[in-house]
PDB file of C-alpha atoms in Angstrom:
ATOM      1  CA  MET A   1      81.451  31.762  19.604  1.00  0.00           C
ATOM      2  CA  ASN A   2      84.692  29.973  20.106  1.00  0.00           C
ATOM      3  CA  SER A   3      87.953  32.077  21.450  1.00  0.00           C
ATOM      4  CA  ASN A   4      89.484  31.817  18.142  1.00  0.00           C
ATOM      5  CA  HIS A   5      86.442  33.063  16.221  1.00  0.00           C
ATOM      6  CA  ALA A   6      86.289  35.741  18.586  1.00  0.00           C
ATOM      7  CA  ARG A   7      89.952  36.629  18.419  1.00  0.00           C
ATOM      8  CA  ILE A   8      89.603  37.015  14.222  1.00  0.00           C
ATOM      9  CA  CYS A   9      86.206  38.866  14.369  1.00  0.00           C
ATOM     10  CA  THR A  10      87.784  41.614  17.030  1.00  0.00           C
ATOM     11  CA  SER A  11      91.301  41.967  14.574  1.00  0.00           C
ATOM     12  CA  PRO A  12      92.224  44.771  12.951  1.00  0.00           C
ATOM     13  CA  GLU A  13      92.846  42.459   9.963  1.00  0.00           C
ATOM     14  CA  TRP A  14      88.931  41.400  10.031  1.00  0.00           C
ATOM     15  CA  ALA A  15      88.063  45.182  10.093  1.00  0.00           C
ATOM     16  CA  GLU A  16      90.051  46.058   7.308  1.00  0.00           C
ATOM     17  CA  HIS A  17      88.584  43.170   5.137  1.00  0.00           C
ATOM     18  CA  ILE A  18      85.168  44.075   6.057  1.00  0.00           C
ATOM     19  CA  GLN A  19      85.874  47.704   5.402  1.00  0.00           C
ATOM     20  CA  ASN A  20      88.068  47.348   2.134  1.00  0.00           C
ATOM     21  CA  ASP A  21      86.462  44.031   0.667  1.00  0.00           C
ATOM     22  CA  ILE A  22      82.955  43.484   1.964  1.00  0.00           C
ATOM     23  CA  LEU A  23      81.203  46.603   2.412  1.00  0.00           C
ATOM     24  CA  PRO A  24      81.925  48.271  -0.548  1.00  0.00           C
ATOM     25  CA  GLU A  25      81.057  45.477  -2.934  1.00  0.00           C
ATOM     26  CA  VAL A  26      77.474  44.893  -1.125  1.00  0.00           C
ATOM     27  CA  THR A  27      76.759  48.727  -0.978  1.00  0.00           C
ATOM     28  CA  ARG A  28      77.886  49.515  -4.304  1.00  0.00           C
ATOM     29  CA  GLY A  29      75.240  51.522  -6.317  1.00  0.00           C
ATOM     30  CA  VAL A  30      72.896  51.220  -3.145  1.00  0.00           C
ATOM     31  CA  ASP A  31      71.454  54.220  -1.504  1.00  0.00           C
ATOM     32  CA  LEU A  32      71.815  53.718   2.031  1.00  0.00           C
ATOM     33  CA  GLY A  33      69.336  56.837   2.464  1.00  0.00           C
ATOM     34  CA  GLN A  34      69.352  58.997   5.840  1.00  0.00           C
ATOM     35  CA  ASP A  35      68.899  56.476   8.714  1.00  0.00           C
ATOM     36  CA  MET A  36      70.047  53.023   8.573  1.00  0.00           C
ATOM     37  CA  LEU A  37      70.004  50.249  11.356  1.00  0.00           C
ATOM     38  CA  GLU A  38      72.990  47.907  11.760  1.00  0.00           C
ATOM     39  CA  ILE A  39      72.205  44.676  13.181  1.00  0.00           C
ATOM     40  CA  GLY A  40      74.655  42.898  15.248  1.00  0.00           C
ATOM     41  CA  PRO A  41      77.448  45.122  15.221  1.00  0.00           C
ATOM     42  CA  GLY A  42      79.629  43.253  17.361  1.00  0.00           C
ATOM     43  CA  PRO A  43      82.798  44.969  18.073  1.00  0.00           C
ATOM     44  CA  GLY A  44      81.940  47.790  15.214  1.00  0.00           C
ATOM     45  CA  ALA A  45      84.312  46.768  12.214  1.00  0.00           C
ATOM     46  CA  ALA A  46      81.009  47.703   9.995  1.00  0.00           C
ATOM     47  CA  THR A  47      79.935  50.233  12.058  1.00  0.00           C
ATOM     48  CA  GLU A  48      82.956  52.617  11.432  1.00  0.00           C
ATOM     49  CA  TRP A  49      82.726  52.405   7.805  1.00  0.00           C
ATOM     50  CA  LEU A  50      78.813  52.618   7.677  1.00  0.00           C
ATOM     51  CA  ARG A  51      78.815  55.743  10.191  1.00  0.00           C
ATOM     52  CA  HIS A  52      80.784  57.834   7.360  1.00  0.00           C
ATOM     53  CA  ARG A  53      77.950  57.149   4.505  1.00  0.00           C
ATOM     54  CA  VAL A  54      74.884  58.020   6.338  1.00  0.00           C
ATOM     55  CA  PRO A  55      73.441  60.744   8.265  1.00  0.00           C
ATOM     56  CA  SER A  56      72.125  58.522  11.205  1.00  0.00           C
ATOM     57  CA  LEU A  57      73.129  55.203  11.917  1.00  0.00           C
ATOM     58  CA  THR A  58      71.525  53.305  14.911  1.00  0.00           C
ATOM     59  CA  ALA A  59      73.380  49.869  16.101  1.00  0.00           C
ATOM     60  CA  ILE A  60      71.366  46.946  17.757  1.00  0.00           C
ATOM     61  CA  GLU A  61      73.598  44.920  19.769  1.00  0.00           C
ATOM     62  CA  VAL A  62      72.226  41.818  22.030  1.00  0.00           C
ATOM     63  CA  ASP A  63      75.632  41.611  23.947  1.00  0.00           C
ATOM     64  CA  GLU A  64      75.255  44.258  26.638  1.00  0.00           C
ATOM     65  CA  GLU A  65      79.487  44.208  27.072  1.00  0.00           C
ATOM     66  CA  ALA A  66      79.809  44.802  23.298  1.00  0.00           C
ATOM     67  CA  ALA A  67      76.901  47.367  23.008  1.00  0.00           C
ATOM     68  CA  ALA A  68      78.460  49.069  25.931  1.00  0.00           C
ATOM     69  CA  ALA A  69      81.719  49.447  24.364  1.00  0.00           C
ATOM     70  CA  LEU A  70      80.350  50.513  20.980  1.00  0.00           C
ATOM     71  CA  ALA A  71      78.419  53.571  22.944  1.00  0.00           C
ATOM     72  CA  LYS A  72      81.261  54.657  24.499  1.00  0.00           C
ATOM     73  CA  ARG A  73      83.405  54.387  21.216  1.00  0.00           C
ATOM     74  CA  TYR A  74      80.571  56.526  19.555  1.00  0.00           C
ATOM     75  CA  ALA A  75      79.507  58.634  22.259  1.00  0.00           C
ATOM     76  CA  GLY A  76      78.912  62.386  20.469  1.00  0.00           C
ATOM     77  CA  THR A  77      78.673  60.669  16.846  1.00  0.00           C
ATOM     78  CA  ASN A  78      76.177  59.863  14.399  1.00  0.00           C
ATOM     79  CA  VAL A  79      75.590  56.311  15.735  1.00  0.00           C
ATOM     80  CA  ARG A  80      73.115  55.207  18.059  1.00  0.00           C
ATOM     81  CA  VAL A  81      74.113  52.215  20.233  1.00  0.00           C
ATOM     82  CA  VAL A  82      71.051  50.049  21.385  1.00  0.00           C
ATOM     83  CA  THR A  83      71.407  47.196  23.570  1.00  0.00           C
ATOM     84  CA  GLY A  84      68.460  44.964  22.522  1.00  0.00           C
ATOM     85  CA  THR A  85      67.540  41.684  20.218  1.00  0.00           C
ATOM     86  CA  ALA A  86      66.961  42.306  16.207  1.00  0.00           C
ATOM     87  CA  ALA A  87      64.317  39.567  16.749  1.00  0.00           C
ATOM     88  CA  GLU A  88      62.217  42.056  18.661  1.00  0.00           C
ATOM     89  CA  LEU A  89      62.825  45.459  17.404  1.00  0.00           C
ATOM     90  CA  GLY A  90      61.166  48.308  19.261  1.00  0.00           C
ATOM     91  CA  TYR A  91      60.323  50.501  16.030  1.00  0.00           C
ATOM     92  CA  PRO A  92      57.822  51.243  14.291  1.00  0.00           C
ATOM     93  CA  ASP A  93      57.038  49.743  10.846  1.00  0.00           C
ATOM     94  CA  GLU A  94      59.057  51.976   8.123  1.00  0.00           C
ATOM     95  CA  SER A  95      61.532  53.309  10.456  1.00  0.00           C
ATOM     96  CA  PHE A  96      64.789  53.169   8.487  1.00  0.00           C
ATOM     97  CA  ASP A  97      65.824  53.662   4.851  1.00  0.00           C
ATOM     98  CA  SER A  98      68.410  50.807   5.047  1.00  0.00           C
ATOM     99  CA  VAL A  99      69.168  47.884   7.218  1.00  0.00           C
ATOM    100  CA  GLY A 100      72.169  45.993   7.209  1.00  0.00           C
ATOM    101  CA  SER A 101      73.725  43.028   8.486  1.00  0.00           C
ATOM    102  CA  PHE A 102      77.391  41.936   8.431  1.00  0.00           C
ATOM    103  CA  THR A 103      78.896  38.702   9.204  1.00  0.00           C
ATOM    104  CA  MET A 104      76.561  37.963  12.227  1.00  0.00           C
ATOM    105  CA  LEU A 105      73.534  35.752  11.291  1.00  0.00           C
ATOM    106  CA  HIS A 106      75.771  32.581  11.463  1.00  0.00           C
ATOM    107  CA  HIS A 107      75.763  33.674  15.081  1.00  0.00           C
ATOM    108  CA  VAL A 108      71.917  33.015  15.503  1.00  0.00           C
ATOM    109  CA  PRO A 109      71.642  29.547  16.773  1.00  0.00           C
ATOM    110  CA  THR A 110      68.315  28.740  14.905  1.00  0.00           C
ATOM    111  CA  LEU A 111      66.926  29.153  11.255  1.00  0.00           C
ATOM    112  CA  ALA A 112      63.845  30.233  12.875  1.00  0.00           C
ATOM    113  CA  LEU A 113      65.622  32.805  14.813  1.00  0.00           C
ATOM    114  CA  GLN A 114      67.132  34.207  11.764  1.00  0.00           C
ATOM    115  CA  ASN A 115      63.881  34.263  10.048  1.00  0.00           C
ATOM    116  CA  LYS A 116      62.595  36.242  12.682  1.00  0.00           C
ATOM    117  CA  ILE A 117      65.386  38.947  12.546  1.00  0.00           C
ATOM    118  CA  LEU A 118      64.840  39.191   9.027  1.00  0.00           C
ATOM    119  CA  THR A 119      61.317  39.613   8.996  1.00  0.00           C
ATOM    120  CA  GLU A 120      61.844  42.606  11.750  1.00  0.00           C
ATOM    121  CA  ALA A 121      64.461  43.994   9.629  1.00  0.00           C
ATOM    122  CA  PHE A 122      61.913  43.875   6.564  1.00  0.00           C
ATOM    123  CA  ARG A 123      59.118  45.375   8.640  1.00  0.00           C
ATOM    124  CA  VAL A 124      61.180  48.619   9.835  1.00  0.00           C
ATOM    125  CA  LEU A 125      62.426  49.155   5.935  1.00  0.00           C
ATOM    126  CA  ARG A 126      60.564  52.557   4.342  1.00  0.00           C
ATOM    127  CA  VAL A 127      59.245  51.679   1.341  1.00  0.00           C
ATOM    128  CA  GLY A 128      61.964  51.645  -1.365  1.00  0.00           C
ATOM    129  CA  GLY A 129      64.397  50.991   1.534  1.00  0.00           C
ATOM    130  CA  VAL A 130      67.172  48.547   1.263  1.00  0.00           C
ATOM    131  CA  LEU A 131      68.475  45.362   3.101  1.00  0.00           C
ATOM    132  CA  VAL A 132      72.047  45.026   2.616  1.00  0.00           C
ATOM    133  CA  GLY A 133      74.425  42.626   4.135  1.00  0.00           C
ATOM    134  CA  SER A 134      76.772  39.760   3.705  1.00  0.00           C
ATOM    135  CA  ASP A 135      77.565  36.406   6.123  1.00  0.00           C
ATOM    136  CA  SER A 136      79.466  33.201   5.918  1.00  0.00           C
ATOM    137  CA  LEU A 137      78.878  29.645   7.183  1.00  0.00           C
ATOM    138  CA  ALA A 138      79.736  29.164  10.743  1.00  0.00           C
ATOM    139  CA  SER A 139      83.503  27.851  11.016  1.00  0.00           C
ATOM    140  CA  ASN A 140      86.274  26.963  13.639  1.00  0.00           C
ATOM    141  CA  ASP A 141      88.859  27.876  10.653  1.00  0.00           C
TER     142      ASP A 141
END
């Protein structure tokens, strides 16, 4: 990720956009259930919003520094932060009522790896569960 992109993704303005524009739209009319998995939370813009809408939120982040920062930020809450790759989730089949991924897939370098992440997301969804998400095309703008 380039430095301009990193600056935008960690800005309060980006968090506000995710929380006020993106998440309400993609979750409208969706029951997120009791247990949700968030894939690739990065700085936690979506995490903050989601944690108020599910009793239990697990966030899996591949970047160790970002995961550590989120774990510290959400210590003692309903958020559990795990360092790891969503391409190889260590959860049994049907572990979550919902899985979400918000503006992160464009950071995954290959289509094959993106497909592996989505395959894992569907594997850990319970019957009747829901996959919610949003993304954009990679850009320097």
